[in-house]
Amino acid sequence: MSDFFADIPKITYQGPDAESRMAYRYYDKNKKVLGKTMEEHLRMAICYWHTFCWDGFDIFGGGTFNRPWHKVTDAKEAADAKLDDAFTFFTKMDLPYFCFHDVDVMAPVETPQEHIAELGRMVDQIGDRIEKTGVQLLWGTANLFSHPRYMAGGATNPDADVVAFAGLQVRECLNATHKLGGSNYVLWGGREGYDTLLNTDLRQERDQFGRFLSMVVEHKHKIGFKGDILIEPKPHEPTKNQYDRDVATVHGMLTEFGLQNEVKVNIEPNHATLAGHSFEHEIEMANALGVFGSIDINRGDPQNGWDTDQFAYDLREVTLVMYYILKAGGFGNGGFNFDAKVRRQSNDAADLFHGHVGGADLLARALLGAADMIEKDELQAFKDARYTGWDKGHGKSLLDGSLSLDQLADVAKNENLTPAPKSGRQEMLENIVNDAVK
Ligand code: XLS
Ligand code: NI
Ligand code: NI
């Protein structure tokens, strides 16, 4: 183990007046809110890729971060060193979960045999760490977008040999996730899309996507994995157009392939905004369609159009999101994964802590505010009043299918209905939300 994090203490709850910035001000893991502890509600996870793999490079310059594990020259020893420091960080943050891609934890390899052996070597070590520290796996995922072989896609690649390699990675990673007791398995289709229609057979690629996903679900049942399979919608970046662009589109594809009861979604706010939606829209759409699974919590920057993966900090937005999650019954297998990275200038060990401490405190405050909103649920009361009339009369028979358009029209005509417009009270409702932000 390096001494990279040696100067930083284990992060504990010290209350809003804490003197140190290396402390939780709001996240008190044992505090009960609406009958469950904060830890149980929020199910927070640290991601391996942004926090331990990225070295701070951007398209104009090289890495700025000074991580000891990046300086180890032997690739396998570097993977081991990274694992050591990752689990030190998880433990010091005292958050319950982590997430990883297969290639995040391994030394780089080329052949299928090497892939199986090297991932297996690391999974054994991860299993030992899980046992020793009690940190759990929220989800695993296979990276089907970084290696050049995936430049034209993973499951939707025009070359069936590439799809076979993708199948190998997914089988190995799903098996590993199962072995490590993971709660979910995620598929993010970074390159499952196209750059130009001129070289793309949409129908063919859609069929490949559907069949590949069905195979993943079949394999899950075959090995007895009880967690959820999750698709992570994103509209574009890196491809010009991703097939899984948003929650509603994913649900349409799941329905086309008969998988709507087998697969849920992992929603990321920065992906929602790239698709032209609000974060809360995607949550409510997933709730409405019965596919809400998990969240990759982060944010974009309204002044540029990228997936900048910054740590979330808009308390009003996250309070409202938390309200919708609680209303839907909270997380099942899902949780809040910090799919977020510190900025390129935030280059030392302390910054990794500040990012995650702030993220955890934001979620804890949002939980407190949302719980208050639920206790005297003014938003629900307003909605209930707004939708009265649908459990009786022509409202009821319209929904249960017993009314034709002719009959509906005759109701209006015979009863001489001249309904007056009723206020939607948007400003009053916005005031209710603002009052809950604490
Ligand atoms: C990229 C995605 C990625 C997934 C995991 O935009 O958010 O990080 O969460 O492959
Ligand atoms: Ni993500
Ligand atoms: Ni993303």
Short mmCIF file of N, CA and C in Angstrom, two decimals, residues 231-399:
data_model
loop_
_atom_site.label_atom_id
_atom_site.label_comp_id
_atom_site.label_asym_id
_atom_site.label_seq_id
_atom_site.Cartn_x
_atom_site.Cartn_y
_atom_site.Cartn_z
N ILE A 231 -29.57 -1.08 -18.18
CA ILE A 231 -29.03 -0.33 -19.34
C ILE A 231 -28.88 1.12 -18.90
N GLU A 232 -27.77 1.74 -19.32
CA GLU A 232 -27.54 3.14 -18.94
C GLU A 232 -27.75 4.02 -20.16
N PRO A 233 -28.91 4.71 -20.26
CA PRO A 233 -29.20 5.48 -21.47
C PRO A 233 -28.28 6.70 -21.62
N LYS A 234 -27.95 6.99 -22.86
CA LYS A 234 -27.17 8.20 -23.19
C LYS A 234 -27.41 8.49 -24.67
N PRO A 235 -27.61 9.75 -25.07
CA PRO A 235 -28.01 10.01 -26.45
C PRO A 235 -26.87 9.98 -27.47
N HIS A 236 -25.70 10.40 -27.04
CA HIS A 236 -24.54 10.46 -27.94
C HIS A 236 -23.30 10.69 -27.10
N GLU A 237 -22.14 10.70 -27.76
CA GLU A 237 -20.84 10.83 -27.09
C GLU A 237 -20.45 9.53 -26.41
N PRO A 238 -19.58 8.71 -26.98
CA PRO A 238 -18.74 9.05 -28.13
C PRO A 238 -19.40 8.94 -29.51
N THR A 239 -20.41 8.11 -29.75
CA THR A 239 -20.95 8.09 -31.12
C THR A 239 -21.87 9.29 -31.31
N LYS A 240 -22.15 9.57 -32.58
CA LYS A 240 -23.05 10.69 -32.91
C LYS A 240 -24.46 10.38 -32.42
N ASN A 241 -24.84 9.10 -32.50
CA ASN A 241 -26.20 8.71 -32.10
C ASN A 241 -26.14 7.36 -31.42
N GLN A 242 -26.54 7.32 -30.16
CA GLN A 242 -26.58 6.04 -29.44
C GLN A 242 -27.98 5.47 -29.51
N TYR A 243 -28.10 4.15 -29.68
CA TYR A 243 -29.43 3.53 -29.80
C TYR A 243 -30.24 3.61 -28.51
N ASP A 244 -29.56 3.71 -27.36
CA ASP A 244 -30.25 3.73 -26.07
C ASP A 244 -30.34 5.16 -25.54
N ARG A 245 -30.90 6.09 -26.36
CA ARG A 245 -30.70 7.52 -26.09
C ARG A 245 -31.33 8.04 -24.79
N ASP A 246 -32.46 7.52 -24.39
CA ASP A 246 -33.06 7.98 -23.13
C ASP A 246 -33.95 6.87 -22.59
N VAL A 247 -34.57 7.11 -21.43
CA VAL A 247 -35.33 6.05 -20.77
C VAL A 247 -36.47 5.55 -21.65
N ALA A 248 -37.22 6.47 -22.24
CA ALA A 248 -38.37 6.05 -23.04
C ALA A 248 -37.92 5.23 -24.26
N THR A 249 -36.82 5.63 -24.87
CA THR A 249 -36.31 4.88 -26.03
C THR A 249 -35.86 3.48 -25.61
N VAL A 250 -35.18 3.40 -24.47
CA VAL A 250 -34.74 2.09 -23.98
C VAL A 250 -35.96 1.21 -23.71
N HIS A 251 -36.98 1.80 -23.10
CA HIS A 251 -38.17 1.00 -22.80
C HIS A 251 -38.81 0.49 -24.09
N GLY A 252 -38.81 1.32 -25.13
CA GLY A 252 -39.34 0.88 -26.43
C GLY A 252 -38.56 -0.30 -26.97
N MET A 253 -37.23 -0.25 -26.86
CA MET A 253 -36.42 -1.37 -27.36
C MET A 253 -36.62 -2.61 -26.51
N LEU A 254 -36.72 -2.43 -25.20
CA LEU A 254 -36.94 -3.59 -24.33
C LEU A 254 -38.26 -4.26 -24.70
N THR A 255 -39.27 -3.45 -24.95
CA THR A 255 -40.58 -4.00 -25.30
C THR A 255 -40.52 -4.73 -26.64
N GLU A 256 -39.78 -4.14 -27.59
CA GLU A 256 -39.64 -4.78 -28.90
C GLU A 256 -39.04 -6.19 -28.77
N PHE A 257 -38.13 -6.36 -27.81
CA PHE A 257 -37.46 -7.66 -27.68
C PHE A 257 -38.00 -8.48 -26.49
N GLY A 258 -39.12 -8.05 -25.92
CA GLY A 258 -39.75 -8.81 -24.84
C GLY A 258 -38.97 -8.80 -23.54
N LEU A 259 -38.18 -7.76 -23.31
CA LEU A 259 -37.31 -7.73 -22.13
C LEU A 259 -37.73 -6.69 -21.09
N GLN A 260 -38.93 -6.12 -21.25
CA GLN A 260 -39.34 -5.00 -20.38
C GLN A 260 -39.48 -5.40 -18.92
N ASN A 261 -39.64 -6.68 -18.65
CA ASN A 261 -39.71 -7.11 -17.24
C ASN A 261 -38.38 -7.67 -16.74
N GLU A 262 -37.37 -7.66 -17.59
CA GLU A 262 -36.08 -8.27 -17.25
C GLU A 262 -34.97 -7.24 -17.04
N VAL A 263 -35.13 -6.07 -17.65
CA VAL A 263 -34.03 -5.10 -17.66
C VAL A 263 -34.56 -3.76 -17.16
N LYS A 264 -33.76 -3.08 -16.34
CA LYS A 264 -34.14 -1.75 -15.85
C LYS A 264 -33.11 -0.73 -16.34
N VAL A 265 -33.21 0.50 -15.83
CA VAL A 265 -32.28 1.52 -16.30
C VAL A 265 -31.42 2.09 -15.16
N ASN A 266 -30.21 2.48 -15.55
CA ASN A 266 -29.30 3.20 -14.67
C ASN A 266 -29.24 4.63 -15.22
N ILE A 267 -29.83 5.56 -14.49
CA ILE A 267 -30.00 6.93 -15.00
C ILE A 267 -28.85 7.83 -14.56
N GLU A 268 -28.33 8.61 -15.52
CA GLU A 268 -27.24 9.55 -15.20
C GLU A 268 -27.69 10.96 -15.57
N PRO A 269 -27.65 11.90 -14.62
CA PRO A 269 -28.16 13.25 -14.91
C PRO A 269 -27.50 13.92 -16.11
N ASN A 270 -26.18 13.73 -16.23
CA ASN A 270 -25.50 14.39 -17.34
C ASN A 270 -25.93 13.79 -18.69
N HIS A 271 -26.34 12.53 -18.70
CA HIS A 271 -26.87 11.92 -19.93
C HIS A 271 -28.28 12.44 -20.20
N ALA A 272 -29.06 12.62 -19.12
CA ALA A 272 -30.42 13.16 -19.27
C ALA A 272 -30.36 14.53 -19.93
N THR A 273 -29.46 15.38 -19.43
CA THR A 273 -29.41 16.74 -19.97
C THR A 273 -28.88 16.73 -21.40
N LEU A 274 -27.96 15.83 -21.73
CA LEU A 274 -27.49 15.74 -23.12
C LEU A 274 -28.64 15.33 -24.04
N ALA A 275 -29.60 14.57 -23.51
CA ALA A 275 -30.75 14.14 -24.31
C ALA A 275 -31.85 15.21 -24.34
N GLY A 276 -31.59 16.34 -23.69
CA GLY A 276 -32.59 17.41 -23.69
C GLY A 276 -33.66 17.24 -22.61
N HIS A 277 -33.39 16.41 -21.62
CA HIS A 277 -34.34 16.20 -20.53
C HIS A 277 -33.77 16.74 -19.22
N SER A 278 -34.67 16.93 -18.25
CA SER A 278 -34.18 17.19 -16.90
C SER A 278 -33.89 15.83 -16.25
N PHE A 279 -33.08 15.88 -15.18
CA PHE A 279 -32.77 14.68 -14.41
C PHE A 279 -34.08 14.07 -13.89
N GLU A 280 -34.94 14.92 -13.33
CA GLU A 280 -36.17 14.38 -12.73
C GLU A 280 -37.12 13.79 -13.77
N HIS A 281 -37.05 14.31 -15.00
CA HIS A 281 -37.88 13.72 -16.07
C HIS A 281 -37.53 12.24 -16.26
N GLU A 282 -36.23 11.96 -16.32
CA GLU A 282 -35.81 10.58 -16.57
C GLU A 282 -36.21 9.66 -15.41
N ILE A 283 -36.12 10.18 -14.18
CA ILE A 283 -36.52 9.37 -13.01
C ILE A 283 -38.02 9.07 -13.09
N GLU A 284 -38.80 10.10 -13.34
CA GLU A 284 -40.25 9.92 -13.35
C GLU A 284 -40.69 9.05 -14.53
N MET A 285 -39.99 9.17 -15.66
CA MET A 285 -40.31 8.31 -16.80
C MET A 285 -40.02 6.85 -16.44
N ALA A 286 -38.89 6.61 -15.79
CA ALA A 286 -38.55 5.23 -15.40
C ALA A 286 -39.56 4.70 -14.39
N ASN A 287 -39.96 5.55 -13.45
CA ASN A 287 -40.98 5.12 -12.48
C ASN A 287 -42.29 4.79 -13.19
N ALA A 288 -42.67 5.67 -14.11
CA ALA A 288 -43.95 5.47 -14.81
C ALA A 288 -43.94 4.18 -15.63
N LEU A 289 -42.77 3.83 -16.18
CA LEU A 289 -42.68 2.64 -17.04
C LEU A 289 -42.26 1.40 -16.26
N GLY A 290 -42.02 1.57 -14.96
CA GLY A 290 -41.66 0.41 -14.12
C GLY A 290 -40.27 -0.13 -14.35
N VAL A 291 -39.32 0.75 -14.76
CA VAL A 291 -37.96 0.26 -15.03
C VAL A 291 -36.89 1.00 -14.24
N PHE A 292 -37.29 1.69 -13.17
CA PHE A 292 -36.27 2.43 -12.42
C PHE A 292 -35.32 1.45 -11.71
N GLY A 293 -34.01 1.66 -11.90
CA GLY A 293 -33.05 0.75 -11.27
C GLY A 293 -32.07 1.46 -10.35
N SER A 294 -31.21 2.31 -10.94
CA SER A 294 -30.10 2.87 -10.18
C SER A 294 -29.72 4.24 -10.77
N ILE A 295 -28.79 4.92 -10.09
CA ILE A 295 -28.39 6.26 -10.56
C ILE A 295 -26.87 6.40 -10.56
N ASP A 296 -26.36 6.99 -11.65
CA ASP A 296 -24.97 7.45 -11.70
C ASP A 296 -25.01 8.93 -11.41
N ILE A 297 -24.72 9.32 -10.19
CA ILE A 297 -24.95 10.72 -9.81
C ILE A 297 -23.76 11.60 -10.23
N ASN A 298 -24.10 12.64 -10.99
CA ASN A 298 -23.10 13.63 -11.42
C ASN A 298 -23.84 14.82 -12.00
N ARG A 299 -23.15 15.67 -12.72
CA ARG A 299 -23.80 16.79 -13.41
C ARG A 299 -22.94 17.20 -14.59
N GLY A 300 -23.54 17.92 -15.53
CA GLY A 300 -22.78 18.51 -16.63
C GLY A 300 -22.55 19.98 -16.33
N ASP A 301 -22.09 20.68 -17.34
CA ASP A 301 -21.90 22.12 -17.23
C ASP A 301 -22.77 22.74 -18.31
N PRO A 302 -23.73 23.59 -17.91
CA PRO A 302 -24.67 24.12 -18.91
C PRO A 302 -23.98 24.90 -20.02
N GLN A 303 -22.71 25.32 -19.78
CA GLN A 303 -22.05 26.11 -20.82
C GLN A 303 -21.24 25.30 -21.82
N ASN A 304 -21.19 23.98 -21.63
CA ASN A 304 -20.64 23.18 -22.72
C ASN A 304 -21.48 21.93 -22.86
N GLY A 305 -21.39 21.30 -24.01
CA GLY A 305 -22.31 20.21 -24.31
C GLY A 305 -21.71 18.83 -24.11
N TRP A 306 -20.84 18.67 -23.11
CA TRP A 306 -20.21 17.37 -22.93
C TRP A 306 -20.72 16.68 -21.69
N ASP A 307 -20.32 15.41 -21.60
CA ASP A 307 -20.55 14.61 -20.40
C ASP A 307 -19.35 14.90 -19.48
N THR A 308 -19.41 16.04 -18.77
CA THR A 308 -18.23 16.45 -17.99
C THR A 308 -18.12 15.70 -16.66
N ASP A 309 -19.18 14.99 -16.27
CA ASP A 309 -19.10 14.12 -15.08
C ASP A 309 -18.59 14.85 -13.85
N GLN A 310 -19.13 16.02 -13.58
CA GLN A 310 -18.73 16.74 -12.35
C GLN A 310 -19.55 16.23 -11.17
N PHE A 311 -19.03 16.43 -9.99
CA PHE A 311 -19.81 16.05 -8.81
C PHE A 311 -21.04 16.94 -8.73
N ALA A 312 -22.19 16.33 -8.43
CA ALA A 312 -23.44 17.08 -8.34
C ALA A 312 -23.34 18.13 -7.23
N TYR A 313 -23.96 19.28 -7.43
CA TYR A 313 -24.02 20.22 -6.31
C TYR A 313 -25.26 21.10 -6.28
N ASP A 314 -26.25 20.78 -7.10
CA ASP A 314 -27.48 21.57 -7.10
C ASP A 314 -28.48 20.93 -6.12
N LEU A 315 -28.57 21.50 -4.93
CA LEU A 315 -29.37 20.89 -3.88
C LEU A 315 -30.87 20.85 -4.24
N ARG A 316 -31.35 21.89 -4.89
CA ARG A 316 -32.78 21.91 -5.25
C ARG A 316 -33.11 20.76 -6.21
N GLU A 317 -32.27 20.60 -7.22
CA GLU A 317 -32.52 19.53 -8.20
C GLU A 317 -32.47 18.15 -7.53
N VAL A 318 -31.46 17.95 -6.69
CA VAL A 318 -31.29 16.62 -6.11
C VAL A 318 -32.36 16.35 -5.05
N THR A 319 -32.82 17.39 -4.36
CA THR A 319 -33.92 17.20 -3.39
C THR A 319 -35.18 16.72 -4.12
N LEU A 320 -35.46 17.34 -5.24
CA LEU A 320 -36.65 16.94 -6.00
C LEU A 320 -36.52 15.51 -6.53
N VAL A 321 -35.34 15.19 -7.03
CA VAL A 321 -35.09 13.82 -7.50
C VAL A 321 -35.28 12.81 -6.37
N MET A 322 -34.75 13.18 -5.20
CA MET A 322 -34.87 12.28 -4.04
C MET A 322 -36.34 12.09 -3.68
N TYR A 323 -37.10 13.15 -3.78
CA TYR A 323 -38.54 13.06 -3.51
C TYR A 323 -39.18 12.02 -4.45
N TYR A 324 -38.87 12.09 -5.73
CA TYR A 324 -39.46 11.14 -6.68
C TYR A 324 -38.99 9.71 -6.40
N ILE A 325 -37.74 9.56 -5.99
CA ILE A 325 -37.24 8.21 -5.68
C ILE A 325 -37.96 7.64 -4.46
N LEU A 326 -38.09 8.48 -3.42
CA LEU A 326 -38.78 8.01 -2.21
C LEU A 326 -40.24 7.68 -2.51
N LYS A 327 -40.87 8.52 -3.33
CA LYS A 327 -42.28 8.28 -3.67
C LYS A 327 -42.46 6.93 -4.38
N ALA A 328 -41.43 6.54 -5.13
CA ALA A 328 -41.52 5.27 -5.86
C ALA A 328 -41.08 4.10 -4.99
N GLY A 329 -40.82 4.35 -3.71
CA GLY A 329 -40.46 3.25 -2.82
C GLY A 329 -38.98 3.13 -2.55
N GLY A 330 -38.18 4.06 -3.08
CA GLY A 330 -36.73 4.02 -2.83
C GLY A 330 -36.02 3.00 -3.72
N PHE A 331 -34.71 2.87 -3.48
CA PHE A 331 -33.92 1.92 -4.27
C PHE A 331 -34.26 0.49 -3.86
N GLY A 332 -34.29 -0.40 -4.85
CA GLY A 332 -34.28 -1.83 -4.55
C GLY A 332 -32.82 -2.25 -4.54
N ASN A 333 -32.36 -2.82 -5.66
CA ASN A 333 -30.94 -3.20 -5.77
C ASN A 333 -30.04 -2.01 -6.11
N GLY A 334 -30.63 -0.91 -6.56
CA GLY A 334 -29.83 0.22 -7.05
C GLY A 334 -29.21 1.03 -5.94
N GLY A 335 -28.62 2.15 -6.33
CA GLY A 335 -27.99 3.05 -5.37
C GLY A 335 -27.50 4.28 -6.11
N PHE A 336 -26.78 5.13 -5.40
CA PHE A 336 -26.16 6.31 -6.02
C PHE A 336 -24.68 6.01 -6.25
N ASN A 337 -24.31 5.82 -7.51
CA ASN A 337 -22.90 5.63 -7.84
C ASN A 337 -22.30 6.97 -8.24
N PHE A 338 -21.21 7.36 -7.59
CA PHE A 338 -20.54 8.61 -7.97
C PHE A 338 -19.77 8.40 -9.27
N ASP A 339 -20.50 8.47 -10.40
CA ASP A 339 -19.84 8.43 -11.71
C ASP A 339 -19.39 9.86 -12.01
N ALA A 340 -18.45 10.32 -11.21
CA ALA A 340 -18.05 11.73 -11.23
C ALA A 340 -16.55 11.81 -11.04
N LYS A 341 -15.97 12.82 -11.68
CA LYS A 341 -14.52 12.96 -11.52
C LYS A 341 -14.17 14.37 -11.08
N VAL A 342 -13.11 14.45 -10.27
CA VAL A 342 -12.62 15.76 -9.86
C VAL A 342 -12.04 16.43 -11.10
N ARG A 343 -11.96 17.75 -11.07
CA ARG A 343 -11.45 18.48 -12.23
C ARG A 343 -9.96 18.23 -12.45
N ARG A 344 -9.52 18.52 -13.65
CA ARG A 344 -8.12 18.24 -14.02
C ARG A 344 -7.12 19.01 -13.16
N GLN A 345 -7.54 20.16 -12.64
CA GLN A 345 -6.65 20.94 -11.77
C GLN A 345 -6.73 20.49 -10.31
N SER A 346 -7.69 19.62 -10.02
CA SER A 346 -7.81 19.10 -8.64
C SER A 346 -6.96 17.86 -8.56
N ASN A 347 -5.66 18.05 -8.45
CA ASN A 347 -4.75 16.97 -8.81
C ASN A 347 -4.18 16.16 -7.65
N ASP A 348 -4.59 16.44 -6.41
CA ASP A 348 -3.97 15.64 -5.35
C ASP A 348 -4.98 14.81 -4.57
N ALA A 349 -4.47 14.07 -3.61
CA ALA A 349 -5.29 13.10 -2.87
C ALA A 349 -6.47 13.77 -2.18
N ALA A 350 -6.24 14.96 -1.61
CA ALA A 350 -7.30 15.64 -0.86
C ALA A 350 -8.51 15.90 -1.76
N ASP A 351 -8.27 16.22 -3.02
CA ASP A 351 -9.39 16.55 -3.92
C ASP A 351 -10.34 15.37 -4.10
N LEU A 352 -9.78 14.15 -4.13
CA LEU A 352 -10.65 12.97 -4.26
C LEU A 352 -11.61 12.90 -3.07
N PHE A 353 -11.11 13.26 -1.90
CA PHE A 353 -11.97 13.25 -0.72
C PHE A 353 -13.00 14.38 -0.78
N HIS A 354 -12.54 15.59 -1.12
CA HIS A 354 -13.49 16.71 -1.15
C HIS A 354 -14.65 16.43 -2.12
N GLY A 355 -14.34 15.86 -3.28
CA GLY A 355 -15.40 15.55 -4.25
C GLY A 355 -16.43 14.61 -3.67
N HIS A 356 -15.97 13.52 -3.07
CA HIS A 356 -16.90 12.51 -2.56
C HIS A 356 -17.60 12.95 -1.26
N VAL A 357 -16.88 13.69 -0.42
CA VAL A 357 -17.52 14.18 0.82
C VAL A 357 -18.67 15.11 0.43
N GLY A 358 -18.40 16.01 -0.51
CA GLY A 358 -19.45 16.95 -0.95
C GLY A 358 -20.62 16.21 -1.58
N GLY A 359 -20.30 15.19 -2.39
CA GLY A 359 -21.36 14.41 -3.03
C GLY A 359 -22.23 13.70 -2.00
N ALA A 360 -21.61 13.11 -1.00
CA ALA A 360 -22.36 12.37 0.02
C ALA A 360 -23.21 13.32 0.86
N ASP A 361 -22.62 14.48 1.22
CA ASP A 361 -23.38 15.44 2.03
C ASP A 361 -24.57 16.01 1.24
N LEU A 362 -24.35 16.23 -0.04
CA LEU A 362 -25.46 16.75 -0.87
C LEU A 362 -26.62 15.75 -0.88
N LEU A 363 -26.32 14.47 -1.05
CA LEU A 363 -27.37 13.46 -1.09
C LEU A 363 -28.07 13.35 0.27
N ALA A 364 -27.29 13.47 1.35
CA ALA A 364 -27.89 13.39 2.69
C ALA A 364 -28.83 14.56 2.93
N ARG A 365 -28.41 15.76 2.54
CA ARG A 365 -29.28 16.94 2.71
C ARG A 365 -30.54 16.79 1.86
N ALA A 366 -30.36 16.30 0.65
CA ALA A 366 -31.51 16.11 -0.25
C ALA A 366 -32.48 15.11 0.36
N LEU A 367 -31.94 14.09 0.99
CA LEU A 367 -32.80 13.07 1.62
C LEU A 367 -33.62 13.71 2.75
N LEU A 368 -32.97 14.54 3.55
CA LEU A 368 -33.69 15.19 4.65
C LEU A 368 -34.82 16.09 4.11
N GLY A 369 -34.49 16.86 3.07
CA GLY A 369 -35.50 17.75 2.48
C GLY A 369 -36.64 16.97 1.86
N ALA A 370 -36.31 15.91 1.14
CA ALA A 370 -37.34 15.11 0.47
C ALA A 370 -38.23 14.41 1.49
N ALA A 371 -37.63 13.97 2.60
CA ALA A 371 -38.43 13.31 3.64
C ALA A 371 -39.44 14.30 4.22
N ASP A 372 -39.01 15.55 4.41
CA ASP A 372 -39.94 16.59 4.88
C ASP A 372 -41.08 16.78 3.87
N MET A 373 -40.72 16.81 2.59
CA MET A 373 -41.76 17.00 1.55
C MET A 373 -42.78 15.87 1.60
N ILE A 374 -42.29 14.67 1.88
CA ILE A 374 -43.19 13.51 1.88
C ILE A 374 -44.10 13.52 3.11
N GLU A 375 -43.57 14.02 4.22
CA GLU A 375 -44.38 13.98 5.44
C GLU A 375 -45.67 14.78 5.33
N LYS A 376 -45.57 16.00 4.84
CA LYS A 376 -46.85 16.69 4.55
C LYS A 376 -46.85 16.91 3.04
N ASP A 377 -47.32 15.92 2.34
CA ASP A 377 -47.07 15.85 0.90
C ASP A 377 -47.99 16.80 0.12
N GLU A 378 -47.61 18.07 0.09
CA GLU A 378 -48.44 19.07 -0.59
C GLU A 378 -48.48 18.86 -2.10
N LEU A 379 -47.37 18.37 -2.66
CA LEU A 379 -47.37 18.13 -4.11
C LEU A 379 -48.35 17.02 -4.45
N GLN A 380 -48.35 15.96 -3.64
CA GLN A 380 -49.27 14.85 -3.91
C GLN A 380 -50.72 15.30 -3.74
N ALA A 381 -50.96 16.09 -2.69
CA ALA A 381 -52.33 16.55 -2.44
C ALA A 381 -52.82 17.37 -3.63
N PHE A 382 -51.93 18.20 -4.17
CA PHE A 382 -52.33 19.01 -5.32
C PHE A 382 -52.63 18.11 -6.53
N LYS A 383 -51.76 17.14 -6.76
CA LYS A 383 -51.98 16.24 -7.91
C LYS A 383 -53.26 15.44 -7.74
N ASP A 384 -53.49 14.94 -6.51
CA ASP A 384 -54.71 14.14 -6.27
C ASP A 384 -55.94 14.97 -6.62
N ALA A 385 -55.93 16.24 -6.16
CA ALA A 385 -57.09 17.09 -6.43
C ALA A 385 -57.22 17.35 -7.93
N ARG A 386 -56.09 17.48 -8.60
CA ARG A 386 -56.09 17.81 -10.03
C ARG A 386 -56.65 16.67 -10.88
N TYR A 387 -56.48 15.45 -10.39
CA TYR A 387 -56.91 14.29 -11.18
C TYR A 387 -58.17 13.63 -10.61
N THR A 388 -58.97 14.36 -9.87
CA THR A 388 -60.21 13.74 -9.40
C THR A 388 -61.13 13.53 -10.60
N GLY A 389 -62.02 12.60 -10.50
CA GLY A 389 -62.97 12.40 -11.60
C GLY A 389 -62.62 11.22 -12.50
N TRP A 390 -61.48 10.59 -12.26
CA TRP A 390 -61.09 9.48 -13.13
C TRP A 390 -61.48 8.11 -12.55
N ASP A 391 -62.04 8.12 -11.34
CA ASP A 391 -62.43 6.83 -10.75
C ASP A 391 -63.95 6.65 -10.80
N LYS A 392 -64.60 7.50 -11.57
CA LYS A 392 -66.05 7.36 -11.69
C LYS A 392 -66.50 7.95 -13.04
N GLY A 393 -67.75 7.69 -13.37
CA GLY A 393 -68.37 8.30 -14.54
C GLY A 393 -67.60 8.05 -15.84
N HIS A 394 -67.64 9.05 -16.73
CA HIS A 394 -67.00 8.85 -18.04
C HIS A 394 -65.48 8.81 -17.94
N GLY A 395 -64.90 9.40 -16.87
CA GLY A 395 -63.44 9.28 -16.69
C GLY A 395 -63.05 7.83 -16.53
N LYS A 396 -63.77 7.12 -15.67
CA LYS A 396 -63.48 5.71 -15.41
C LYS A 396 -63.71 4.86 -16.66
N SER A 397 -64.89 5.08 -17.33
CA SER A 397 -65.17 4.21 -18.49
C SER A 397 -64.27 4.53 -19.68
N LEU A 398 -63.74 5.76 -19.73
CA LEU A 398 -62.76 6.06 -20.79
C LEU A 398 -61.51 5.20 -20.57
N LEU A 399 -61.03 5.17 -19.32
CA LEU A 399 -59.78 4.44 -19.06
C LEU A 399 -59.96 2.93 -19.14
#
